[in-house]
């Protein structure tokens, strides 16, 4: 496992994402370290896919992935599939209203293991330990934005709506490295 000083020497850009992670972005965001702990608040936990496939290695802790698929629609469903980013000035496109989805698989990855996720796999994650650190290597982009399954009864909250300073991000990274599991 790397120390805080070793992560700092890598350079890169830190960023807080309201999905409960601090990211250390290297190589134009194709090489990413993710730091998950209670200090990186979880603002949203929408089921989502990604702009590209990626390989992820668990450096610390245990991470659970839950995979889903769209399984039709129902006029009574409160869920909607949307495409787009939540950056200022951008609008999401409604792909499908009243979606029904179901869990297809769940798996836990422990420290030292890796997994690959295709860009179009809808998933959510759960931390199974107090802190998790992953190293993610993204493939080239396949699309410009991800898809999200949104609960239409809840107010929309953007994952980038409450940014943290670089100093705050580094403090959370250090906390996550030192937190016992």
N, CA, C and O atoms as a DFTB+ gen file, in Angstrom:
724 C
 N C O
     1  1       0.837      -1.181       0.000
     2  2       0.000       0.000       0.000
     3  2       0.880       1.241       0.000
     4  3       1.920       1.282       0.657
     5  1       0.455       2.236      -0.734
     6  2       1.184       3.495      -0.809
     7  2       0.971       4.335       0.455
     8  3      -0.039       4.205       1.147
     9  1       1.941       5.189       0.729
    10  2       1.797       6.167       1.809
    11  2       1.243       7.462       1.216
    12  3       1.178       7.620      -0.004
    13  1       0.849       8.380       2.088
    14  2       0.355       9.677       1.616
    15  2       1.421      10.394       0.798
    16  3       1.109      11.028      -0.210
    17  1       2.682      10.297       1.229
    18  2       3.769      10.952       0.490
    19  2       3.945      10.356      -0.903
    20  3       4.225      11.081      -1.858
    21  1       3.782       9.042      -1.023
    22  2       3.907       8.406      -2.340
    23  2       2.764       8.834      -3.258
    24  3       2.980       9.076      -4.445
    25  1       1.556       8.929      -2.718
    26  2       0.443       9.409      -3.543
    27  2       0.677      10.859      -3.966
    28  3       0.422      11.212      -5.117
    29  1       1.157      11.696      -3.055
    30  2       1.427      13.104      -3.393
    31  2       2.462      13.226      -4.506
    32  3       2.343      14.088      -5.376
    33  1       3.474      12.367      -4.481
    34  2       4.539      12.417      -5.495
    35  2       4.030      12.024      -6.881
    36  3       4.651      12.366      -7.887
    37  1       2.910      11.313      -6.940
    38  2       2.344      10.927      -8.240
    39  2       1.839      12.145      -9.007
    40  3       1.693      12.099     -10.229
    41  1       1.573      13.237      -8.283
    42  2       1.002      14.422      -8.932
    43  2      -0.474      14.186      -9.182
    44  3      -1.156      13.561      -8.370
    45  1      -0.948      14.668     -10.268
    46  2      -2.350      14.469     -10.606
    47  2      -3.249      15.491      -9.941
    48  3      -2.784      16.405      -9.260
    49  1      -4.524      15.326     -10.147
    50  2      -5.533      16.253      -9.658
    51  2      -6.483      15.515      -8.714
    52  3      -6.947      14.418      -9.022
    53  1      -6.767      16.126      -7.565
    54  2      -7.743      15.543      -6.649
    55  2      -9.124      16.103      -6.957
    56  3      -9.265      17.221      -7.453
    57  1     -10.139      15.299      -6.651
    58  2     -11.507      15.739      -6.886
    59  2     -12.434      14.943      -5.979
    60  3     -12.331      13.719      -5.889
    61  1     -13.336      15.646      -5.310
    62  2     -14.382      14.990      -4.528
    63  2     -15.590      14.788      -5.417
    64  3     -16.006      15.693      -6.140
    65  1     -16.146      13.591      -5.356
    66  2     -17.362      13.273      -6.088
    67  2     -18.383      12.807      -5.058
    68  3     -18.067      11.983      -4.199
    69  1     -19.578      13.319      -5.135
    70  2     -20.623      13.034      -4.170
    71  2     -21.112      11.602      -4.153
    72  3     -22.084      11.282      -3.469
    73  1     -20.449      10.741      -4.896
    74  2     -20.736       9.308      -4.832
    75  2     -19.941       8.668      -3.700
    76  3     -19.841       7.444      -3.613
    77  1     -19.373       9.514      -2.826
    78  2     -18.653       9.023      -1.657
    79  2     -17.190       8.736      -1.902
    80  3     -16.607       7.880      -1.236
    81  1     -16.589       9.434      -2.840
    82  2     -15.191       9.152      -3.170
    83  2     -14.379      10.426      -3.385
    84  3     -14.888      11.450      -3.840
    85  1     -13.118      10.322      -3.045
    86  2     -12.115      11.302      -3.463
    87  2     -11.323      10.619      -4.564
    88  3     -10.856       9.493      -4.396
    89  1     -11.176      11.293      -5.671
    90  2     -10.428      10.730      -6.795
    91  2      -9.085      11.433      -6.920
    92  3      -8.988      12.646      -6.736
    93  1      -8.058      10.666      -7.231
    94  2      -6.760      11.197      -7.625
    95  2      -6.611      10.832      -9.094
    96  3      -6.367       9.676      -9.441
    97  1      -6.761      11.846      -9.960
    98  2      -6.785      11.643     -11.407
    99  2      -5.393      11.823     -11.994
   100  3      -4.774      12.875     -11.835
   101  1      -4.908      10.798     -12.668
   102  2      -3.619      10.831     -13.340
   103  2      -3.831      10.501     -14.819
   104  3      -4.853       9.922     -15.189
   105  1      -2.878      10.864     -15.648
   106  2      -2.927      10.497     -17.065
   107  2      -4.255      10.900     -17.705
   108  3      -4.918      10.085     -18.347
   109  1      -4.635      12.171     -17.521
   110  2      -5.871      12.731     -18.090
   111  2      -7.112      11.950     -17.672
   112  3      -8.069      11.845     -18.438
   113  1      -7.096      11.402     -16.459
   114  2      -8.261      10.701     -15.934
   115  2      -8.404       9.261     -16.381
   116  3      -9.441       8.646     -16.134
   117  1      -7.393       8.703     -17.033
   118  2      -7.466       7.305     -17.435
   119  2      -6.826       6.387     -16.397
   120  3      -6.953       5.165     -16.477
   121  1      -6.146       6.977     -15.436
   122  2      -5.507       6.258     -14.342
   123  2      -5.995       6.952     -13.067
   124  3      -5.611       8.091     -12.801
   125  1      -6.833       6.282     -12.280
   126  2      -7.536       6.932     -11.179
   127  2      -7.418       6.110      -9.900
   128  3      -7.631       4.897      -9.904
   129  1      -7.080       6.780      -8.820
   130  2      -7.157       6.164      -7.489
   131  2      -8.416       6.710      -6.831
   132  3      -8.651       7.919      -6.836
   133  1      -9.228       5.813      -6.263
   134  2     -10.466       6.182      -5.578
   135  2     -10.317       5.894      -4.093
   136  3      -9.881       4.810      -3.705
   137  1     -10.679       6.867      -3.264
   138  2     -10.575       6.750      -1.813
   139  2     -11.974       6.894      -1.218
   140  3     -12.589       7.956      -1.314
   141  1     -12.473       5.822      -0.604
   142  2     -13.809       5.796      -0.020
   143  2     -13.704       5.673       1.498
   144  3     -13.028       4.778       2.006
   145  1     -14.367       6.562       2.213
   146  2     -14.462       6.466       3.673
   147  2     -15.598       7.383       4.126
   148  3     -16.215       8.065       3.308
   149  1     -15.866       7.394       5.414
   150  2     -16.949       8.230       5.934
   151  2     -16.650       9.717       5.825
   152  3     -17.560      10.531       5.984
   153  1     -15.409      10.096       5.559
   154  2     -15.052      11.515       5.393
   155  2     -15.385      12.031       3.993
   156  3     -15.447      13.242       3.781
   157  1     -15.599      11.134       3.049
   158  2     -16.032      11.516       1.691
   159  2     -17.532      11.228       1.629
   160  3     -17.950      10.122       1.286
   161  1     -18.326      12.229       1.964
   162  2     -19.764      12.056       2.130
   163  2     -20.441      11.505       0.881
   164  3     -20.072      11.829      -0.247
   165  1     -21.428      10.674       1.113
   166  2     -22.229      10.101       0.046
   167  2     -23.447      10.996      -0.164
   168  3     -24.363      11.005       0.659
   169  1     -23.458      11.753      -1.272
   170  2     -24.587      12.629      -1.596
   171  2     -25.634      11.903      -2.433
   172  3     -26.836      12.095      -2.254
   173  1     -25.157      11.074      -3.344
   174  2     -26.052      10.307      -4.220
   175  2     -25.516       8.890      -4.371
   176  3     -24.308       8.669      -4.299
   177  1     -26.390       7.955      -4.576
   178  2     -25.956       6.573      -4.823
   179  2     -26.778       5.954      -5.948
   180  3     -27.176       4.792      -5.878
   181  1     -27.025       6.752      -6.990
   182  2     -27.804       6.286      -8.133
   183  2     -27.118       5.097      -8.808
   184  3     -25.892       5.014      -8.872
   185  1     -27.943       4.190      -9.304
   186  2     -27.452       3.116     -10.165
   187  2     -26.996       3.791     -11.455
   188  3     -27.689       4.664     -11.976
   189  1     -25.839       3.393     -11.969
   190  2     -25.255       4.093     -13.114
   191  2     -24.393       3.147     -13.938
   192  3     -24.068       2.040     -13.508
   193  1     -24.031       3.608     -15.135
   194  2     -22.998       2.934     -15.909
   195  2     -21.870       3.941     -16.110
   196  3     -21.838       4.964     -15.427
   197  1     -20.950       3.676     -17.025
   198  2     -19.773       4.538     -17.188
   199  2     -19.566       4.921     -18.647
   200  3     -20.156       4.330     -19.551
   201  1     -18.719       5.917     -18.855
   202  2     -18.412       6.377     -20.218
   203  2     -17.459       5.434     -20.933
   204  3     -17.343       5.475     -22.157
   205  1     -16.773       4.581     -20.171
   206  2     -15.840       3.619     -20.762
   207  2     -15.731       2.424     -19.837
   208  3     -16.065       2.505     -18.655
   209  1     -15.263       1.318     -20.382
   210  2     -14.972       0.166     -19.543
   211  2     -13.755       0.461     -18.679
   212  3     -12.994       1.384     -18.970
   213  1     -13.570      -0.311     -17.630
   214  2     -12.412      -0.082     -16.757
   215  2     -12.044      -1.346     -16.001
   216  3     -12.870      -2.233     -15.785
   217  1     -10.797      -1.400     -15.614
   218  2     -10.294      -2.440     -14.731
   219  2     -10.050      -1.792     -13.377
   220  3      -9.461      -0.714     -13.304
   221  1     -10.492      -2.432     -12.313
   222  2     -10.325      -1.875     -10.983
   223  2      -9.660      -2.907     -10.078
   224  3     -10.078      -4.064     -10.027
   225  1      -8.623      -2.476      -9.366
   226  2      -7.924      -3.312      -8.406
   227  2      -8.157      -2.751      -7.014
   228  3      -8.002      -1.550      -6.791
   229  1      -8.527      -3.609      -6.081
   230  2      -8.767      -3.187      -4.711
   231  2      -7.428      -3.174      -3.972
   232  3      -6.789      -4.213      -3.805
   233  1      -7.015      -1.989      -3.536
   234  2      -5.749      -1.841      -2.811
   235  2      -5.943      -1.962      -1.303
   236  3      -5.028      -2.354      -0.578
   237  1      -7.150      -1.618      -0.839
   238  2      -7.456      -1.691       0.591
   239  2      -8.952      -1.913       0.748
   240  3      -9.755      -1.290       0.053
   241  1      -9.328      -2.811       1.671
   242  2     -10.731      -2.995       2.000
   243  2     -11.460      -3.977       1.113
   244  3     -10.851      -4.737       0.360
   245  1     -12.795      -3.947       1.217
   246  2     -13.669      -4.816       0.439
   247  2     -14.788      -3.973      -0.160
   248  3     -15.439      -3.195       0.537
   249  1     -14.999      -4.139      -1.460
   250  2     -15.999      -3.386      -2.202
   251  2     -17.006      -4.359      -2.804
   252  3     -16.624      -5.366      -3.400
   253  1     -18.293      -4.056      -2.645
   254  2     -19.352      -4.866      -3.246
   255  2     -19.906      -4.138      -4.467
   256  3     -20.231      -2.953      -4.396
   257  1     -20.011      -4.843      -5.573
   258  2     -20.679      -4.358      -6.779
   259  2     -22.014      -5.071      -6.895
   260  3     -22.104      -6.283      -6.696
   261  1     -23.050      -4.310      -7.217
   262  2     -24.368      -4.876      -7.464
   263  2     -24.739      -4.496      -8.897
   264  3     -24.806      -3.313      -9.231
   265  1     -24.978      -5.491      -9.734
   266  2     -25.270      -5.265     -11.146
   267  2     -26.777      -5.365     -11.389
   268  3     -27.477      -6.141     -10.738
   269  1     -27.258      -4.559     -12.343
   270  2     -28.682      -4.476     -12.639
   271  2     -28.909      -4.515     -14.141
   272  3     -27.997      -4.279     -14.934
   273  1     -30.150      -4.820     -14.513
   274  2     -30.567      -4.669     -15.908
   275  2     -31.972      -4.101     -15.925
   276  3     -32.767      -4.326     -15.013
   277  1     -32.259      -3.359     -16.984
   278  2     -33.604      -2.846     -17.198
   279  2     -34.464      -4.038     -17.605
   280  3     -34.085      -4.813     -18.484
   281  1     -35.619      -4.183     -16.965
   282  2     -36.473      -5.348     -17.175
   283  2     -37.888      -4.909     -17.554
   284  3     -38.875      -5.440     -17.044
   285  1     -37.966      -3.930     -18.458
   286  2     -39.266      -3.477     -18.941
   287  2     -39.683      -2.150     -18.336
   288  3     -38.857      -1.406     -17.809
   289  1     -40.967      -1.865     -18.417
   290  2     -41.504      -0.640     -17.838
   291  2     -42.883      -0.914     -17.262
   292  3     -43.556      -1.881     -17.618
   293  1     -43.280      -0.015     -16.349
   294  2     -44.558      -0.128     -15.667
   295  2     -45.018       1.293     -15.373
   296  3     -44.261       2.066     -14.786
   297  1     -46.248       1.662     -15.766
   298  2     -46.720       3.033     -15.532
   299  2     -46.662       3.446     -14.058
   300  3     -46.630       4.639     -13.755
   301  1     -46.647       2.487     -13.150
   302  2     -46.594       2.774     -11.714
   303  2     -45.160       2.952     -11.196
   304  3     -44.965       3.343     -10.045
   305  1     -44.171       2.674     -12.024
   306  2     -42.777       2.765     -11.588
   307  2     -42.366       4.215     -11.382
   308  3     -42.713       5.081     -12.185
   309  1     -41.641       4.480     -10.327
   310  2     -41.141       5.825     -10.024
   311  2     -39.720       6.041     -10.551
   312  3     -39.098       7.063     -10.259
   313  1     -39.211       5.086     -11.323
   314  2     -37.832       5.170     -11.799
   315  2     -37.767       5.555     -13.273
   316  3     -38.651       5.243     -14.072
   317  1     -36.672       6.253     -13.593
   318  2     -36.464       6.725     -14.961
   319  2     -34.996       6.519     -15.310
   320  3     -34.120       6.704     -14.465
   321  1     -34.731       6.140     -16.547
   322  2     -33.366       6.028     -17.048
   323  2     -33.019       7.327     -17.754
   324  3     -33.704       7.740     -18.690
   325  1     -31.937       7.976     -17.292
   326  2     -31.482       9.238     -17.879
   327  2     -30.048       9.099     -18.366
   328  3     -29.271       8.302     -17.840
   329  1     -29.712       9.888     -19.383
   330  2     -28.368       9.935     -19.952
   331  2     -27.871      11.368     -19.845
   332  3     -28.595      12.306     -20.176
   333  1     -26.638      11.540     -19.384
   334  2     -26.045      12.869     -19.357
   335  2     -25.268      13.122     -18.088
   336  3     -25.267      12.310     -17.162
   337  1     -24.607      14.263     -18.063
   338  2     -23.809      14.653     -16.904
   339  2     -24.590      15.627     -16.046
   340  3     -25.632      16.137     -16.459
   341  1     -24.088      15.881     -14.864
   342  2     -24.769      16.843     -13.990
   343  2     -23.920      18.099     -13.810
   344  3     -23.975      18.742     -12.762
   345  1     -23.158      18.439     -14.802
   346  2     -22.368      19.668     -14.740
   347  2     -23.251      20.864     -15.072
   348  3     -24.253      20.740     -15.776
   349  1     -22.864      22.015     -14.554
   350  2     -23.641      23.228     -14.786
   351  2     -23.799      23.479     -16.285
   352  3     -22.834      23.422     -17.047
   353  1     -25.023      23.754     -16.680
   354  2     -25.297      24.047     -18.085
   355  2     -25.648      22.837     -18.928
   356  3     -26.081      22.983     -20.071
   357  1     -25.468      21.640     -18.377
   358  2     -25.798      20.450     -19.162
   359  2     -27.179      19.934     -18.748
   360  3     -27.621      20.133     -17.617
   361  1     -27.832      19.281     -19.675
   362  2     -29.146      18.714     -19.408
   363  2     -29.094      17.219     -19.644
   364  3     -28.427      16.737     -20.560
   365  1     -29.801      16.503     -18.810
   366  2     -29.902      15.059     -19.001
   367  2     -31.064      14.758     -19.943
   368  3     -32.064      15.474     -19.969
   369  1     -30.912      13.700     -20.702
   370  2     -31.927      13.236     -21.626
   371  2     -32.654      12.066     -20.985
   372  3     -32.023      11.153     -20.452
   373  1     -33.973      12.091     -21.035
   374  2     -34.751      10.957     -20.535
   375  2     -34.700       9.859     -21.592
   376  3     -35.200      10.030     -22.704
   377  1     -34.099       8.747     -21.237
   378  2     -33.994       7.607     -22.149
   379  2     -35.274       6.781     -22.090
   380  3     -35.803       6.356     -23.117
   381  1     -35.765       6.558     -20.860
   382  2     -36.976       5.766     -20.679
   383  2     -37.607       6.111     -19.334
   384  3     -36.935       6.114     -18.303
   385  1     -38.899       6.399     -19.358
   386  2     -39.659       6.635     -18.130
   387  2     -40.213       5.318     -17.600
   388  3     -40.323       4.332     -18.328
   389  1     -40.555       5.327     -16.332
   390  2     -41.248       4.203     -15.691
   391  2     -40.528       2.868     -15.857
   392  3     -41.154       1.846     -16.139
   393  1     -39.207       2.885     -15.680
   394  2     -38.438       1.652     -15.875
   395  2     -38.602       0.718     -14.684
   396  3     -38.785       1.138     -13.541
   397  1     -38.529      -0.539     -15.002
   398  2     -38.446      -1.600     -14.005
   399  2     -37.063      -2.194     -14.180
   400  3     -36.647      -2.490     -15.300
   401  1     -36.359      -2.368     -13.095
   402  2     -35.025      -2.958     -13.176
   403  2     -34.908      -4.044     -12.127
   404  3     -35.659      -4.080     -11.152
   405  1     -33.946      -4.932     -12.349
   406  2     -33.729      -5.986     -11.365
   407  2     -32.239      -6.240     -11.199
   408  3     -31.432      -6.019     -12.102
   409  1     -31.917      -6.712     -10.010
   410  2     -30.540      -7.088      -9.709
   411  2     -30.231      -8.386     -10.435
   412  3     -31.016      -9.333     -10.393
   413  1     -29.076      -8.425     -11.104
   414  2     -28.674      -9.637     -11.817
   415  2     -27.507     -10.350     -11.156
   416  3     -27.302     -11.547     -11.357
   417  1     -26.743      -9.602     -10.362
   418  2     -25.536     -10.201      -9.785
   419  2     -24.999      -9.284      -8.699
   420  3     -25.204      -8.071      -8.753
   421  1     -24.321      -9.846      -7.724
   422  2     -23.558      -9.051      -6.758
   423  2     -22.288      -9.814      -6.452
   424  3     -22.288     -11.042      -6.366
   425  1     -21.212      -9.075      -6.289
   426  2     -19.942      -9.723      -5.954
   427  2     -19.099      -8.793      -5.094
   428  3     -19.144      -7.571      -5.237
   429  1     -18.337      -9.394      -4.208
   430  2     -17.430      -8.664      -3.338
   431  2     -16.006      -8.858      -3.840
   432  3     -15.593      -9.967      -4.183
   433  1     -15.275      -7.770      -3.874
   434  2     -13.861      -7.807      -4.247
   435  2     -13.060      -7.420      -3.011
   436  3     -13.311      -6.386      -2.392
   437  1     -12.101      -8.256      -2.664
   438  2     -11.266      -8.008      -1.493
   439  2      -9.915      -7.455      -1.925
   440  3      -9.538      -7.514      -3.095
   441  1      -9.206      -6.921      -0.955
   442  2      -7.878      -6.359      -1.193
   443  2      -7.015      -7.322      -2.005
   444  3      -6.914      -8.508      -1.688
   445  1      -6.398      -6.790      -3.057
   446  2      -5.511      -7.590      -3.903
   447  2      -6.184      -8.207      -5.109
   448  3      -5.505      -8.799      -5.948
   449  1      -7.510      -8.089      -5.226
   450  2      -8.205      -8.657      -6.382
   451  2      -8.589      -7.554      -7.361
   452  3      -8.611      -6.374      -7.012
   453  1      -8.890      -7.959      -8.586
   454  2      -9.264      -7.018      -9.646
   455  2     -10.523      -7.505     -10.350
   456  3     -10.861      -8.688     -10.303
   457  1     -11.205      -6.578     -10.998
   458  2     -12.350      -6.930     -11.826
   459  2     -12.405      -5.958     -13.003
   460  3     -11.833      -4.868     -12.952
   461  1     -13.105      -6.371     -14.069
   462  2     -13.322      -5.520     -15.233
   463  2     -14.808      -5.244     -15.346
   464  3     -15.629      -6.140     -15.144
   465  1     -15.158      -4.008     -15.668
   466  2     -16.551      -3.610     -15.844
   467  2     -16.687      -2.973     -17.235
   468  3     -15.969      -2.028     -17.564
   469  1     -17.611      -3.499     -18.044
   470  2     -17.900      -2.895     -19.346
   471  2     -18.602      -1.550     -19.139
   472  3     -19.205      -1.322     -18.090
   473  1     -18.528      -0.676     -20.115
   474  2     -19.096       0.670     -20.004
   475  2     -20.613       0.691     -19.838
   476  3     -21.153       1.622     -19.240
   477  1     -21.298      -0.308     -20.352
   478  2     -22.758      -0.284     -20.368
   479  2     -23.410      -1.107     -19.258
   480  3     -24.610      -1.375     -19.311
   481  1     -22.635      -1.507     -18.258
   482  2     -23.176      -2.284     -17.142
   483  2     -23.708      -1.325     -16.076
   484  3     -22.959      -0.513     -15.532
   485  1     -24.995      -1.425     -15.784
   486  2     -25.592      -0.617     -14.718
   487  2     -25.234      -1.258     -13.385
   488  3     -25.432      -2.456     -13.186
   489  1     -24.702      -0.442     -12.473
   490  2     -24.293      -0.999     -11.181
   491  2     -24.333       0.058     -10.087
   492  3     -24.446       1.254     -10.354
   493  1     -24.240      -0.411      -8.867
   494  2     -24.023       0.439      -7.707
   495  2     -22.984      -0.270      -6.857
   496  3     -22.710      -1.453      -7.059
   497  1     -22.408       0.450      -5.910
   498  2     -21.403      -0.150      -5.047
   499  2     -21.771       0.055      -3.586
   500  3     -22.511       0.975      -3.238
   501  1     -21.244      -0.813      -2.744
   502  2     -21.361      -0.690      -1.295
   503  2     -19.985      -0.944      -0.691
   504  3     -19.258      -1.832      -1.137
   505  1     -19.637      -0.170       0.315
   506  2     -18.404      -0.417       1.049
   507  2     -18.685      -1.494       2.085
   508  3     -19.628      -1.377       2.867
   509  1     -17.881      -2.526       2.092
   510  2     -18.054      -3.599       3.060
   511  2     -17.085      -3.441       4.232
   512  3     -17.162      -4.178       5.216
   513  1     -16.183      -2.486       4.118
   514  2     -15.241      -2.141       5.184
   515  2     -15.267      -0.621       5.337
   516  3     -15.700       0.072       4.416
   517  1     -14.819      -0.084       6.470
   518  2     -14.877       1.371       6.680
   519  2     -14.115       2.202       5.649
   520  3     -14.487       3.341       5.366
   521  1     -13.056       1.634       5.094
   522  2     -12.326       2.361       4.051
   523  2     -11.995       1.415       2.908
   524  3     -11.700       0.237       3.109
   525  1     -12.055       1.967       1.706
   526  2     -11.727       1.215       0.497
   527  2     -10.891       2.126      -0.386
   528  3     -11.209       3.302      -0.560
   529  1      -9.822       1.574      -0.939
   530  2      -9.007       2.298      -1.923
   531  2      -8.898       1.407      -3.153
   532  3      -8.546       0.231      -3.055
   533  1      -9.206       1.984      -4.313
   534  2      -9.101       1.232      -5.561
   535  2      -8.192       1.968      -6.545
   536  3      -8.019       3.185      -6.477
   537  1      -7.629       1.199      -7.444
   538  2      -6.870       1.762      -8.568
   539  2      -7.611       1.351      -9.837
   540  3      -7.711       0.168     -10.162
   541  1      -8.121       2.342     -10.537
   542  2      -8.946       2.117     -11.718
   543  2      -8.190       2.579     -12.962
   544  3      -7.651       3.686     -13.001
   545  1      -8.158       1.725     -13.966
   546  2      -7.563       2.084     -15.255
   547  2      -8.679       2.022     -16.285
   548  3      -9.223       0.959     -16.582
   549  1      -9.007       3.204     -16.826
   550  2     -10.110       3.311     -17.789
   551  2      -9.649       3.002     -19.197
   552  3      -8.518       3.306     -19.575
   553  1     -10.539       2.392     -19.974
   554  2     -10.344       2.230     -21.408
   555  2     -10.694       3.553     -22.083
   556  3     -11.239       4.441     -21.428
   557  1     -10.396       3.711     -23.373
   558  2     -10.816       4.926     -24.075
   559  2     -12.340       5.113     -23.995
   560  3     -13.096       4.145     -23.916
   561  1     -12.764       6.373     -24.018
   562  2     -14.179       6.697     -23.911
   563  2     -14.981       6.083     -25.059
   564  3     -14.549       6.081     -26.212
   565  1     -16.152       5.567     -24.713
   566  2     -17.076       5.001     -25.684
   567  2     -18.241       5.961     -25.904
   568  3     -18.816       6.021     -26.991
   569  1     -18.581       6.720     -24.846
   570  2     -19.675       7.683     -24.938
   571  2     -19.330       8.904     -24.095
   572  3     -18.415       8.865     -23.273
   573  1     -20.064       9.976     -24.303
   574  2     -19.753      11.258     -23.664
   575  2     -20.258      11.384     -22.232
   576  3     -19.762      12.217     -21.473
   577  1     -21.238      10.567     -21.853
   578  2     -21.825      10.689     -20.517
   579  2     -22.373       9.330     -20.092
   580  3     -22.587       8.455     -20.931
   581  1     -22.598       9.152     -18.795
   582  2     -23.172       7.898     -18.303
   583  2     -24.699       7.925     -18.284
   584  3     -25.322       8.971     -18.463
   585  1     -25.276       6.760     -18.066
   586  2     -26.703       6.596     -17.802
   587  2     -26.902       6.463     -16.297
   588  3     -26.026       5.971     -15.586
   589  1     -28.067       6.906     -15.819
   590  2     -28.420       6.807     -14.404
   591  2     -29.853       6.329     -14.284
   592  3     -30.709       6.708     -15.085
   593  1     -30.119       5.496     -13.285
   594  2     -31.501       5.184     -12.928
   595  2     -31.851       6.117     -11.782
   596  3     -31.245       6.062     -10.712
   597  1     -32.840       6.977     -12.019
   598  2     -33.221       8.041     -11.090
   599  2     -34.552       7.711     -10.429
   600  3     -35.494       7.272     -11.090
   601  1     -34.622       7.924      -9.123
   602  2     -35.882       7.837      -8.392
   603  2     -36.557       9.197      -8.546
   604  3     -36.089      10.188      -7.985
   605  1     -37.646       9.251      -9.296
   606  2     -38.291      10.532      -9.614
   607  2     -38.999      11.160      -8.416
   608  3     -39.431      12.310      -8.499
   609  1     -39.129      10.436      -7.309
   610  2     -39.769      11.005      -6.121
   611  2     -38.775      11.746      -5.233
   612  3     -39.168      12.403      -4.269
   613  1     -37.500      11.642      -5.555
   614  2     -36.472      12.322      -4.766
   615  2     -35.951      13.526      -5.549
   616  3     -35.860      13.466      -6.776
   617  1     -35.611      14.611      -4.867
   618  2     -35.053      15.757      -5.587
   619  2     -33.699      15.411      -6.197
   620  3     -32.907      14.670      -5.615
   621  1     -33.453      15.961      -7.379
   622  2     -32.191      15.727      -8.073
   623  2     -31.039      16.373      -7.314
   624  3     -31.140      17.519      -6.876
   625  1     -29.956      15.641      -7.161
   626  2     -28.747      16.171      -6.525
   627  2     -27.565      15.778      -7.401
   628  3     -27.381      14.602      -7.715
   629  1     -26.775      16.754      -7.790
   630  2     -25.611      16.511      -8.632
   631  2     -24.432      16.043      -7.779
   632  3     -24.186      16.584      -6.701
   633  1     -23.712      15.044      -8.262
   634  2     -22.553      14.517      -7.551
   635  2     -21.416      15.538      -7.450
   636  3     -20.503      15.372      -6.642
   637  1     -21.470      16.587      -8.263
   638  2     -20.409      17.605      -8.256
   639  2     -20.879      18.914      -7.624
   640  3     -20.217      19.942      -7.770
   641  1     -22.012      18.887      -6.924
   642  2     -22.624      20.119      -6.417
   643  2     -21.982      20.664      -5.143
   644  3     -22.236      21.811      -4.774
   645  1     -21.158      19.869      -4.468
   646  2     -20.525      20.325      -3.231
   647  2     -19.027      20.037      -3.273
   648  3     -18.547      19.177      -2.534
   649  1     -18.286      20.739      -4.120
   650  2     -16.859      20.439      -4.275
   651  2     -16.070      20.671      -2.986
   652  3     -16.486      21.423      -2.104
   653  1     -14.937      20.012      -2.907
   654  2     -14.009      20.197      -1.790
   655  2     -12.711      20.761      -2.350
   656  3     -12.391      20.566      -3.522
   657  1     -11.965      21.465      -1.497
   658  2     -10.680      22.021      -1.923
   659  2      -9.656      20.899      -2.064
   660  3      -9.858      19.790      -1.569
   661  1      -8.574      21.201      -2.737
   662  2      -7.475      20.247      -2.875
   663  2      -6.953      19.850      -1.491
   664  3      -6.648      18.681      -1.253
   665  1      -6.851      20.814      -0.587
   666  2      -6.372      20.545       0.778
   667  2      -7.317      19.573       1.490
   668  3      -6.862      18.624       2.128
   669  1      -8.628      19.803       1.384
   670  2      -9.604      18.907       2.004
   671  2      -9.513      17.500       1.416
   672  3      -9.597      16.508       2.140
   673  1      -9.341      17.424       0.094
   674  2      -9.223      16.118      -0.561
   675  2      -8.013      15.353      -0.031
   676  3      -8.115      14.166       0.277
   677  1      -6.869      16.029       0.076
   678  2      -5.668      15.359       0.583
   679  2      -5.828      14.930       2.030
   680  3      -5.308      13.885       2.422
   681  1      -6.533      15.709       2.826
   682  2      -6.792      15.312       4.219
   683  2      -7.643      14.045       4.269
   684  3      -7.401      13.167       5.096
   685  1      -8.628      13.950       3.393
   686  2      -9.484      12.759       3.353
   687  2      -8.710      11.558       2.820
   688  3      -8.888      10.442       3.305
   689  1      -7.854      11.777       1.828
   690  2      -7.012      10.686       1.319
   691  2      -6.142      10.136       2.454
   692  3      -6.060       8.923       2.647
   693  1      -5.499      11.026       3.198
   694  2      -4.636      10.572       4.305
   695  2      -5.465       9.831       5.365
   696  3      -5.047       8.785       5.862
   697  1      -6.619      10.365       5.702
   698  2      -7.510       9.720       6.675
   699  2      -7.875       8.322       6.191
   700  3      -7.834       7.368       6.969
   701  1      -8.231       8.191       4.919
   702  2      -8.648       6.899       4.359
   703  2      -7.506       5.885       4.363
   704  3      -7.723       4.707       4.650
   705  1      -6.301       6.331       4.047
   706  2      -5.137       5.453       4.082
   707  2      -4.917       4.921       5.502
   708  3      -4.625       3.740       5.688
   709  1      -5.059       5.792       6.490
   710  2      -4.732       5.427       7.875
   711  2      -5.869       4.770       8.644
   712  3      -5.640       4.229       9.726
   713  1      -7.085       4.802       8.114
   714  2      -8.240       4.221       8.801
   715  2      -8.132       2.701       8.854
   716  3      -7.859       2.061       7.839
   717  1      -8.341       2.134      10.012
   718  2      -8.305       0.673      10.180
   719  2      -9.587       0.062       9.647
   720  3     -10.667       0.643       9.757
   721  1      -9.448      -1.115       9.071
   722  2     -10.631      -1.847       8.600
   723  2     -10.929      -2.908       9.605
   724  3     -11.884      -3.667       9.438
